[in-house]
Amino acid sequence: MEYHKGPRNTEYQLIKAKKALATREYFDADSRMKQLETDIKREMLAMRLLKEHRPIYPGEEEEVRPS
């Protein structure tokens, strides 16, 4: 982050960042869709458990596992 003087006695911040390089998995549509599907299933399971006001017990994880 850098501070620069502007016209009329003002000051502004200049924030620089580098974007991370994309991996091969990022460009693989099948891999991204599979990850998205897993994320959606995990979120739906969490929302259902919150709605039902009950904890998850061992063996009830269905097919969703944390990554």
Coordinates of C-alpha atoms in Angstrom, one line a residue:
M1 CA 0.0 0.0 0.0
E2 CA 1.4 3.4 -1.0
Y3 CA 0.3 6.9 -0.1
H4 CA 0.5 9.6 -2.8
K5 CA -0.1 13.3 -2.6
G6 CA -2.9 14.5 -4.9
P7 CA -3.8 17.9 -6.2
R8 CA -5.2 20.5 -3.7
N9 CA -3.4 19.1 -0.8
T10 CA -5.2 15.7 -0.8
E11 CA -3.8 12.2 -0.3
Y12 CA -4.8 8.9 -1.8
Q13 CA -3.9 5.2 -1.3
L14 CA -2.6 3.0 -4.0
I15 CA -3.1 -0.7 -3.2
K16 CA -1.2 -3.2 -5.4
A17 CA -1.8 -6.9 -5.6
K18 CA -0.8 -9.9 -7.7
K19 CA -3.4 -12.3 -8.9
A20 CA -2.5 -16.0 -8.2
L21 CA -1.9 -18.1 -11.2
A22 CA -4.7 -20.4 -12.2
T23 CA -4.1 -24.2 -11.9
R24 CA -5.0 -26.7 -14.5
E25 CA -8.0 -27.8 -12.4
Y26 CA -9.4 -24.3 -12.7
F27 CA -9.7 -24.7 -16.5
D28 CA -11.0 -28.3 -16.3
A29 CA -14.8 -27.9 -16.4
D30 CA -15.5 -31.5 -15.2
S31 CA -13.3 -31.0 -12.1
R32 CA -14.9 -27.7 -11.3
M33 CA -18.4 -29.0 -11.7
K34 CA -17.7 -32.0 -9.5
Q35 CA -16.2 -29.7 -6.8
L36 CA -19.2 -27.3 -7.1
E37 CA -21.6 -30.3 -6.8
T38 CA -19.8 -31.4 -3.6
D39 CA -19.9 -27.9 -2.1
I40 CA -23.7 -27.6 -2.9
K41 CA -24.4 -31.0 -1.3
R42 CA -22.4 -30.1 1.8
E43 CA -24.3 -26.8 2.1
M44 CA -27.7 -28.4 1.6
L45 CA -26.9 -31.0 4.3
A46 CA -25.8 -28.3 6.7
M47 CA -28.9 -26.3 6.1
R48 CA -31.2 -29.4 6.5
L49 CA -29.5 -30.2 9.9
L50 CA -29.9 -26.7 11.1
K51 CA -33.5 -26.6 10.0
E52 CA -34.2 -29.9 11.8
H53 CA -32.4 -28.8 15.0
R54 CA -30.5 -32.0 15.3
P55 CA -26.8 -32.9 15.2
I56 CA -25.2 -35.2 12.7
Y57 CA -24.2 -38.7 14.0
P58 CA -21.5 -41.0 12.7
G59 CA -22.7 -42.9 9.7
E60 CA -25.2 -40.2 8.7
E61 CA -22.8 -38.2 6.6
E62 CA -24.4 -39.5 3.4
E63 CA -21.9 -39.1 0.6
V64 CA -20.6 -35.6 1.5
R65 CA -17.2 -35.5 3.1
P66 CA -15.3 -32.3 4.1
S67 CA -12.5 -31.4 1.8

